[in-house]
Amino acid sequence: MEFVKISYVLNGHCKFFLNGKTYDLEQGDLVIVPPNLKQAFFCNADDDIVVNIIMRRSSFEDAFSPLLMEQNDISNFFLRMLYRREFSQLVLVHCDNDKEIEHIIFGLYMESQASMHGSQIILNSYVLLLFGQIIRNHADDATILEGNIDEQPVSNIIQYIRVNRKDVNLESLAQHFNLSEGYISRFIKRETGYSFSQLLRDIKMREAAKLLISTKMSIEEIIDKVGYTDVSHFYKNFKKIFGVTPAEYRQKGVGH
C-alpha cells in the first residue's frame, strides 16, 4: 500500500534533507511528500515540533478529484502525483503561520489517529480544505522540489485530455503535440502506467465523481458532460473504479 506524507512545522525550525540537499524550514512551512520518495526531517531543539500525517494514496486521490479543473502549479503537482507511476517531486509551501492551515492540520492529525465511524469522510474533507486553502492563499508561496525534464510534457498531455475529454482520441492527441500515435501511446504508458484509453477513462470518471458531489446535475447530464454516449458502459466503468454506483457515490458523499 502506498502512502502520502504531509509534514507541518508547528513550532520552531527544522532541517529537511532531500537527495543530498538541505532545506531550512521554519514555523508554518508545510511539505507534501509523494509515495516512495526518500527524505528526512531533523529537529535540533526540544521545542521544535513537526506534525507528520500519513495518508493512504487512495484517500489522497479521492480528495483530489474536485480540484481536477484548477489551473496552477500546485494543482498540476497533485495531478502529476496522481497519474505518474514514478514521481520524484514534492511541494514545499511557506504558509506564514496561517491559522486556518494550522487548524486544518490539527483536524487532519486527529482524524488520522481515529478509528471512528465516518473518520474517512472527515479526513477526505480536511484534505480538500487544505488543498483549497493552499491554492487560494499560498499558490505564490509554493516551491516544487526535485523536478525533472519529463514532468511538464506529461502535465501538458494530461491537461489536454482533461479539457478535451468529450471528443479526444489518440489520433487527435498525437496531432496536437505533433507526435506519432505510437510514440505518444508509449510515452503515456511509460510515464503513467496507463494506456491512453485507461487514462481517458480515469479522467472522465474522476470528473463525474466531482460533479456528483459538487453539483445537482442529474446522472444523465453528468454522463453527457464527461463524454459518454453508452450509459451502461459508464455505469460499469464507474463501479469498477469506485466500487459503488453513481447514485450510491452521491449519497455517501465520498469515494471508496
GROMACS .gro file of N, CA and C in nm, residues 77-196:
model
  360
   77PHE      N    1   0.094   1.985  -0.975
   77PHE     CA    2   0.176   1.893  -0.896
   77PHE      C    3   0.093   1.773  -0.850
   78PHE      N    4  -0.026   1.800  -0.793
   78PHE     CA    5  -0.111   1.692  -0.748
   78PHE      C    6  -0.154   1.603  -0.864
   79LEU      N    7  -0.180   1.665  -0.978
   79LEU     CA    8  -0.220   1.589  -1.096
   79LEU      C    9  -0.110   1.494  -1.139
   80ARG      N   10   0.014   1.541  -1.142
   80ARG     CA   11   0.126   1.455  -1.181
   80ARG      C   12   0.146   1.343  -1.079
   81MET      N   13   0.131   1.376  -0.951
   81MET     CA   14   0.146   1.274  -0.849
   81MET      C   15   0.037   1.167  -0.863
   82LEU      N   16  -0.080   1.210  -0.906
   82LEU     CA   17  -0.192   1.117  -0.922
   82LEU      C   18  -0.169   1.019  -1.036
   83TYR      N   19  -0.111   1.067  -1.148
   83TYR     CA   20  -0.105   0.985  -1.267
   83TYR      C   21   0.033   0.929  -1.301
   84ARG      N   22   0.137   0.983  -1.243
   84ARG     CA   23   0.270   0.932  -1.277
   84ARG      C   24   0.303   0.808  -1.197
   85ARG      N   25   0.354   0.708  -1.265
   85ARG     CA   26   0.391   0.582  -1.198
   85ARG      C   27   0.512   0.603  -1.108
   86GLU      N   28   0.611   0.676  -1.157
   86GLU     CA   29   0.727   0.711  -1.076
   86GLU      C   30   0.733   0.863  -1.066
   87PHE      N   31   0.730   0.913  -0.944
   87PHE     CA   32   0.718   1.057  -0.925
   87PHE      C   33   0.819   1.102  -0.820
   88SER      N   34   0.906   1.196  -0.857
   88SER     CA   35   1.017   1.233  -0.769
   88SER      C   36   1.014   1.379  -0.728
   89GLN      N   37   0.897   1.439  -0.728
   89GLN     CA   38   0.885   1.577  -0.683
   89GLN      C   39   0.810   1.581  -0.550
   90LEU      N   40   0.829   1.690  -0.478
   90LEU     CA   41   0.745   1.721  -0.363
   90LEU      C   42   0.719   1.871  -0.362
   91VAL      N   43   0.621   1.912  -0.283
   91VAL     CA   44   0.588   2.054  -0.279
   91VAL      C   45   0.612   2.108  -0.138
   92LEU      N   46   0.681   2.224  -0.133
   92LEU     CA   47   0.707   2.296  -0.008
   92LEU      C   48   0.629   2.426  -0.012
   93VAL      N   49   0.547   2.449   0.090
   93VAL     CA   50   0.463   2.568   0.095
   93VAL      C   51   0.496   2.648   0.220
   94HIS      N   52   0.528   2.776   0.202
   94HIS     CA   53   0.552   2.867   0.315
   94HIS      C   54   0.417   2.931   0.353
   95CYS      N   55   0.357   2.881   0.459
   95CYS     CA   56   0.221   2.924   0.495
   95CYS      C   57   0.217   3.044   0.590
   96ASP      N   58   0.333   3.090   0.636
   96ASP     CA   59   0.342   3.212   0.716
   96ASP      C   60   0.248   3.211   0.837
   97ASN      N   61   0.247   3.099   0.910
   97ASN     CA   62   0.165   3.088   1.032
   97ASN      C   63   0.016   3.113   1.005
   98ASP      N   64  -0.030   3.070   0.891
   98ASP     CA   65  -0.173   3.079   0.857
   98ASP      C   66  -0.252   2.995   0.958
   99LYS      N   67  -0.334   3.060   1.040
   99LYS     CA   68  -0.407   2.990   1.146
   99LYS      C   69  -0.511   2.894   1.089
  100GLU      N   70  -0.564   2.923   0.972
  100GLU     CA   71  -0.660   2.832   0.911
  100GLU      C   72  -0.591   2.702   0.869
  101ILE      N   73  -0.471   2.716   0.812
  101ILE     CA   74  -0.393   2.596   0.777
  101ILE      C   75  -0.362   2.516   0.903
  102GLU      N   76  -0.321   2.586   1.008
  102GLU     CA   77  -0.288   2.516   1.133
  102GLU      C   78  -0.409   2.441   1.187
  103HIS      N   79  -0.526   2.504   1.181
  103HIS     CA   80  -0.649   2.439   1.227
  103HIS      C   81  -0.679   2.314   1.146
  104ILE      N   82  -0.662   2.323   1.014
  104ILE     CA   83  -0.687   2.208   0.927
  104ILE      C   84  -0.589   2.095   0.958
  105ILE      N   85  -0.462   2.130   0.978
  105ILE     CA   86  -0.361   2.030   1.009
  105ILE      C   87  -0.395   1.957   1.139
  106PHE      N   88  -0.439   2.031   1.241
  106PHE     CA   89  -0.480   1.967   1.366
  106PHE      C   90  -0.596   1.871   1.342
  107GLY      N   91  -0.695   1.915   1.262
  107GLY     CA   92  -0.807   1.828   1.232
  107GLY      C   93  -0.765   1.704   1.157
  108LEU      N   94  -0.677   1.722   1.059
  108LEU     CA   95  -0.624   1.608   0.983
  108LEU      C   96  -0.553   1.510   1.076
  109TYR      N   97  -0.471   1.564   1.164
  109TYR     CA   98  -0.393   1.477   1.253
  109TYR      C   99  -0.485   1.396   1.344
  110MET      N  100  -0.585   1.463   1.402
  110MET     CA  101  -0.675   1.394   1.494
  110MET      C  102  -0.753   1.284   1.423
  111GLU      N  103  -0.802   1.314   1.302
  111GLU     CA  104  -0.880   1.214   1.229
  111GLU      C  105  -0.792   1.100   1.178
  112SER      N  106  -0.665   1.131   1.147
  112SER     CA  107  -0.575   1.025   1.100
  112SER      C  108  -0.543   0.927   1.213
  113GLN      N  109  -0.559   0.971   1.338
  113GLN     CA  110  -0.535   0.884   1.453
  113GLN      C  111  -0.661   0.811   1.498
  114ALA      N  112  -0.775   0.853   1.447
  114ALA     CA  113  -0.903   0.797   1.492
  114ALA      C  114  -0.941   0.674   1.410
  115SER      N  115  -1.023   0.591   1.471
  115SER     CA  116  -1.078   0.475   1.401
  115SER      C  117  -1.229   0.472   1.422
  116MET      N  118  -1.289   0.589   1.411
  116MET     CA  119  -1.431   0.602   1.438
  116MET      C  120  -1.511   0.598   1.308
  117HIS      N  121  -1.637   0.567   1.322
  117HIS     CA  122  -1.727   0.567   1.206
  117HIS      C  123  -1.731   0.708   1.145
  118GLY      N  124  -1.709   0.717   1.015
  118GLY     CA  125  -1.712   0.846   0.947
  118GLY      C  126  -1.579   0.917   0.941
  119SER      N  127  -1.475   0.859   1.003
  119SER     CA  128  -1.344   0.927   1.004
  119SER      C  129  -1.288   0.947   0.864
  120GLN      N  130  -1.308   0.850   0.775
  120GLN     CA  131  -1.253   0.862   0.641
  120GLN      C  132  -1.319   0.976   0.564
  121ILE      N  133  -1.449   0.994   0.582
  121ILE     CA  134  -1.520   1.105   0.517
  121ILE      C  135  -1.465   1.238   0.566
  122ILE      N  136  -1.448   1.251   0.697
  122ILE     CA  137  -1.397   1.375   0.755
  122ILE      C  138  -1.252   1.399   0.713
  123LEU      N  139  -1.173   1.292   0.709
  123LEU     CA  140  -1.034   1.303   0.666
  123LEU      C  141  -1.024   1.357   0.524
  124ASN      N  142  -1.104   1.301   0.433
  124ASN     CA  143  -1.105   1.348   0.294
  124ASN      C  144  -1.146   1.494   0.286
  125SER      N  145  -1.241   1.533   0.370
  125SER     CA  146  -1.288   1.673   0.369
  125SER      C  147  -1.178   1.768   0.415
  126TYR      N  148  -1.103   1.727   0.517
  126TYR     CA  149  -0.992   1.810   0.564
  126TYR      C  150  -0.884   1.824   0.456
  127VAL      N  151  -0.856   1.715   0.385
  127VAL     CA  152  -0.755   1.723   0.279
  127VAL      C  153  -0.799   1.821   0.171
  128LEU      N  154  -0.926   1.813   0.132
  128LEU     CA  155  -0.978   1.906   0.032
  128LEU      C  156  -0.972   2.049   0.080
  129LEU      N  157  -1.004   2.072   0.208
  129LEU     CA  158  -0.993   2.206   0.265
  129LEU      C  159  -0.848   2.255   0.261
  130LEU      N  160  -0.756   2.166   0.294
  130LEU     CA  161  -0.613   2.203   0.292
  130LEU      C  162  -0.570   2.242   0.152
  131PHE      N  163  -0.605   2.162   0.051
  131PHE     CA  164  -0.571   2.195  -0.087
  131PHE      C  165  -0.628   2.331  -0.125
  132GLY      N  166  -0.757   2.349  -0.094
  132GLY     CA  167  -0.823   2.474  -0.132
  132GLY      C  168  -0.760   2.595  -0.068
  133GLN      N  169  -0.727   2.583   0.060
  133GLN     CA  170  -0.665   2.695   0.132
  133GLN      C  171  -0.527   2.728   0.075
  134ILE      N  172  -0.450   2.624   0.042
  134ILE     CA  173  -0.318   2.646  -0.016
  134ILE      C  174  -0.331   2.713  -0.152
  135ILE      N  175  -0.421   2.663  -0.235
  135ILE     CA  176  -0.438   2.719  -0.369
  135ILE      C  177  -0.490   2.863  -0.363
  136ARG      N  178  -0.580   2.890  -0.270
  136ARG     CA  179  -0.638   3.024  -0.260
  136ARG      C  180  -0.538   3.127  -0.207
  137ASN      N  181  -0.466   3.091  -0.101
  137ASN     CA  182  -0.387   3.192  -0.030
  137ASN      C  183  -0.235   3.176  -0.040
  138HIS      N  184  -0.188   3.061  -0.090
  138HIS     CA  185  -0.043   3.037  -0.084
  138HIS      C  186   0.014   2.981  -0.214
  139ALA      N  187  -0.057   2.999  -0.323
  139ALA     CA  188  -0.007   2.947  -0.451
  139ALA      C  189   0.128   3.008  -0.487
  140ASP      N  190   0.147   3.135  -0.452
  140ASP     CA  191   0.274   3.202  -0.483
  140ASP      C  192   0.383   3.171  -0.380
  141ASP      N  193   0.346   3.101  -0.274
  141ASP     CA  194   0.442   3.068  -0.168
  141ASP      C  195   0.490   2.924  -0.178
  142ALA      N  196   0.454   2.857  -0.287
  142ALA     CA  197   0.488   2.714  -0.301
  142ALA      C  198   0.608   2.696  -0.393
  143THR      N  199   0.689   2.598  -0.359
  143THR     CA  200   0.805   2.562  -0.439
  143THR      C  201   0.801   2.413  -0.468
  144ILE      N  202   0.817   2.377  -0.595
  144ILE     CA  203   0.824   2.237  -0.633
  144ILE      C  204   0.971   2.196  -0.630
  145LEU      N  205   1.003   2.094  -0.554
  145LEU     CA  206   1.141   2.049  -0.538
  145LEU      C  207   1.164   1.917  -0.612
  146GLU      N  208   1.286   1.901  -0.662
  146GLU     CA  209   1.331   1.776  -0.724
  146GLU      C  210   1.253   1.743  -0.851
  147GLY      N  211   1.244   1.838  -0.941
  147GLY     CA  212   1.177   1.814  -1.068
  147GLY      C  213   1.268   1.746  -1.169
  148ASN      N  214   1.208   1.701  -1.279
  148ASN     CA  215   1.290   1.651  -1.390
  148ASN      C  216   1.226   1.693  -1.521
  149ILE      N  217   1.295   1.680  -1.631
  149ILE     CA  218   1.256   1.743  -1.756
  149ILE      C  219   1.131   1.683  -1.818
  150ASP      N  220   1.092   1.562  -1.776
  150ASP     CA  221   0.975   1.500  -1.836
  150ASP      C  222   0.844   1.541  -1.771
  151GLU      N  223   0.850   1.609  -1.655
  151GLU     CA  224   0.728   1.638  -1.583
  151GLU      C  225   0.632   1.726  -1.664
  152GLN      N  226   0.681   1.833  -1.724
  152GLN     CA  227   0.593   1.927  -1.790
  152GLN      C  228   0.521   1.867  -1.911
  153PRO      N  229   0.591   1.793  -2.000
  153PRO     CA  230   0.518   1.731  -2.111
  153PRO      C  231   0.407   1.638  -2.065
  154VAL      N  232   0.429   1.561  -1.960
  154VAL     CA  233   0.325   1.473  -1.907
  154VAL      C  234   0.207   1.556  -1.859
  155SER      N  235   0.235   1.664  -1.787
  155SER     CA  236   0.129   1.751  -1.738
  155SER      C  237   0.050   1.811  -1.854
  156ASN      N  238   0.120   1.853  -1.958
  156ASN     CA  239   0.052   1.911  -2.074
  156ASN      C  240  -0.041   1.811  -2.141
  157ILE      N  241   0.006   1.689  -2.155
  157ILE     CA  242  -0.075   1.585  -2.219
  157ILE      C  243  -0.200   1.555  -2.137
  158ILE      N  244  -0.183   1.538  -2.007
  158ILE     CA  245  -0.297   1.508  -1.921
  158ILE      C  246  -0.397   1.623  -1.921
  159GLN      N  247  -0.343   1.746  -1.918
  159GLN     CA  248  -0.432   1.862  -1.918
  159GLN      C  249  -0.511   1.870  -2.048
  160TYR      N  250  -0.448   1.842  -2.160
  160TYR     CA  251  -0.518   1.845  -2.289
  160TYR      C  252  -0.629   1.740  -2.292
  161ILE      N  253  -0.600   1.622  -2.240
  161ILE     CA  254  -0.702   1.516  -2.236
  161ILE      C  255  -0.818   1.559  -2.146
  162ARG      N  256  -0.788   1.619  -2.033
  162ARG     CA  257  -0.894   1.664  -1.942
  162ARG      C  258  -0.987   1.764  -2.009
  163VAL      N  259  -0.929   1.864  -2.073
  163VAL     CA  260  -1.008   1.971  -2.134
  163VAL      C  261  -1.091   1.919  -2.251
  164ASN      N  262  -1.034   1.825  -2.326
  164ASN     CA  263  -1.098   1.776  -2.448
  164ASN      C  264  -1.152   1.635  -2.433
  165ARG      N  265  -1.187   1.597  -2.311
  165ARG     CA  266  -1.222   1.458  -2.282
  165ARG      C  267  -1.343   1.407  -2.361
  166LYS      N  268  -1.433   1.497  -2.405
  166LYS     CA  269  -1.554   1.453  -2.474
  166LYS      C  270  -1.525   1.397  -2.613
  167ASP      N  271  -1.423   1.451  -2.679
  167ASP     CA  272  -1.401   1.408  -2.817
  167ASP      C  273  -1.256   1.374  -2.851
  168VAL      N  274  -1.166   1.378  -2.753
  168VAL     CA  275  -1.027   1.348  -2.782
  168VAL      C  276  -1.010   1.199  -2.812
  169ASN      N  277  -0.921   1.168  -2.906
  169ASN     CA  278  -0.879   1.030  -2.930
  169ASN      C  279  -0.728   1.031  -2.951
  170LEU      N  280  -0.672   0.914  -2.967
  170LEU     CA  281  -0.526   0.905  -2.976
  170LEU      C  282  -0.475   0.981  -3.099
  171GLU      N  283  -0.550   0.977  -3.208
  171GLU     CA  284  -0.507   1.046  -3.329
  171GLU      C  285  -0.504   1.197  -3.309
  172SER      N  286  -0.612   1.254  -3.252
  172SER     CA  287  -0.615   1.399  -3.233
  172SER      C  288  -0.513   1.444  -3.129
  173LEU      N  289  -0.489   1.360  -3.028
  173LEU     CA  290  -0.389   1.393  -2.927
  173LEU      C  291  -0.250   1.399  -2.991
  174ALA      N  292  -0.218   1.300  -3.072
  174ALA     CA  293  -0.088   1.295  -3.139
  174ALA      C  294  -0.071   1.414  -3.233
  175GLN      N  295  -0.175   1.449  -3.305
  175GLN     CA  296  -0.168   1.562  -3.397
  175GLN      C  297  -0.145   1.693  -3.322
  176HIS      N  298  -0.212   1.709  -3.207
  176HIS     CA  299  -0.197   1.833  -3.131
  176HIS      C  300  -0.053   1.853  -3.085
  177PHE      N  301   0.013   1.745  -3.044
  177PHE     CA  302   0.151   1.755  -2.993
  177PHE      C  303   0.255   1.725  -3.102
  178ASN      N  304   0.206   1.711  -3.224
  178ASN     CA  305   0.296   1.687  -3.339
  178ASN      C  306   0.385   1.565  -3.316
  179LEU      N  307   0.322   1.457  -3.268
  179LEU     CA  308   0.393   1.333  -3.243
  179LEU      C  309   0.319   1.219  -3.313
  180SER      N  310   0.387   1.107  -3.333
  180SER     CA  311   0.319   0.991  -3.390
  180SER      C  312   0.231   0.926  -3.284
  181GLU      N  313   0.127   0.857  -3.329
  181GLU     CA  314   0.038   0.789  -3.235
  181GLU      C  315   0.113   0.684  -3.154
  182GLY      N  316   0.203   0.613  -3.219
  182GLY     CA  317   0.279   0.510  -3.149
  182GLY      C  318   0.366   0.568  -3.040
  183TYR      N  319   0.433   0.681  -3.070
  183TYR     CA  320   0.523   0.741  -2.972
  183TYR      C  321   0.445   0.793  -2.852
  184ILE      N  322   0.335   0.868  -2.876
  184ILE     CA  323   0.263   0.928  -2.764
  184ILE      C  324   0.194   0.820  -2.681
  185SER      N  325   0.153   0.711  -2.745
  185SER     CA  326   0.092   0.600  -2.673
  185SER      C  327   0.194   0.535  -2.580
  186ARG      N  328   0.315   0.511  -2.630
  186ARG     CA  329   0.420   0.451  -2.547
  186ARG      C  330   0.463   0.547  -2.436
  187PHE      N  331   0.470   0.676  -2.468
  187PHE     CA  332   0.510   0.776  -2.370
  187PHE      C  333   0.411   0.780  -2.253
  188ILE      N  334   0.281   0.781  -2.284
  188ILE     CA  335   0.179   0.782  -2.179
  188ILE      C  336   0.190   0.657  -2.093
  189LYS      N  337   0.207   0.542  -2.156
  189LYS     CA  338   0.215   0.416  -2.081
  189LYS      C  339   0.339   0.414  -1.991
  190ARG      N  340   0.451   0.462  -2.043
  190ARG     CA  341   0.575   0.462  -1.967
  190ARG      C  342   0.568   0.555  -1.846
  191GLU      N  343   0.509   0.672  -1.866
  191GLU     CA  344   0.513   0.774  -1.762
  191GLU      C  345   0.400   0.760  -1.659
  192THR      N  346   0.287   0.703  -1.698
  192THR     CA  347   0.173   0.696  -1.607
  192THR      C  348   0.135   0.554  -1.567
  193GLY      N  349   0.176   0.455  -1.645
  193GLY     CA  350   0.133   0.319  -1.620
  193GLY      C  351  -0.002   0.288  -1.680
  194TYR      N  352  -0.067   0.388  -1.741
  194TYR     CA  353  -0.196   0.373  -1.806
  194TYR      C  354  -0.179   0.369  -1.958
  195SER      N  355  -0.265   0.294  -2.026
  195SER     CA  356  -0.278   0.312  -2.170
  195SER      C  357  -0.356   0.441  -2.193
  196PHE      N  358  -0.359   0.490  -2.319
  196PHE     CA  359  -0.436   0.612  -2.347
  196PHE      C  360  -0.582   0.593  -2.309
   0.00000   0.00000   0.00000
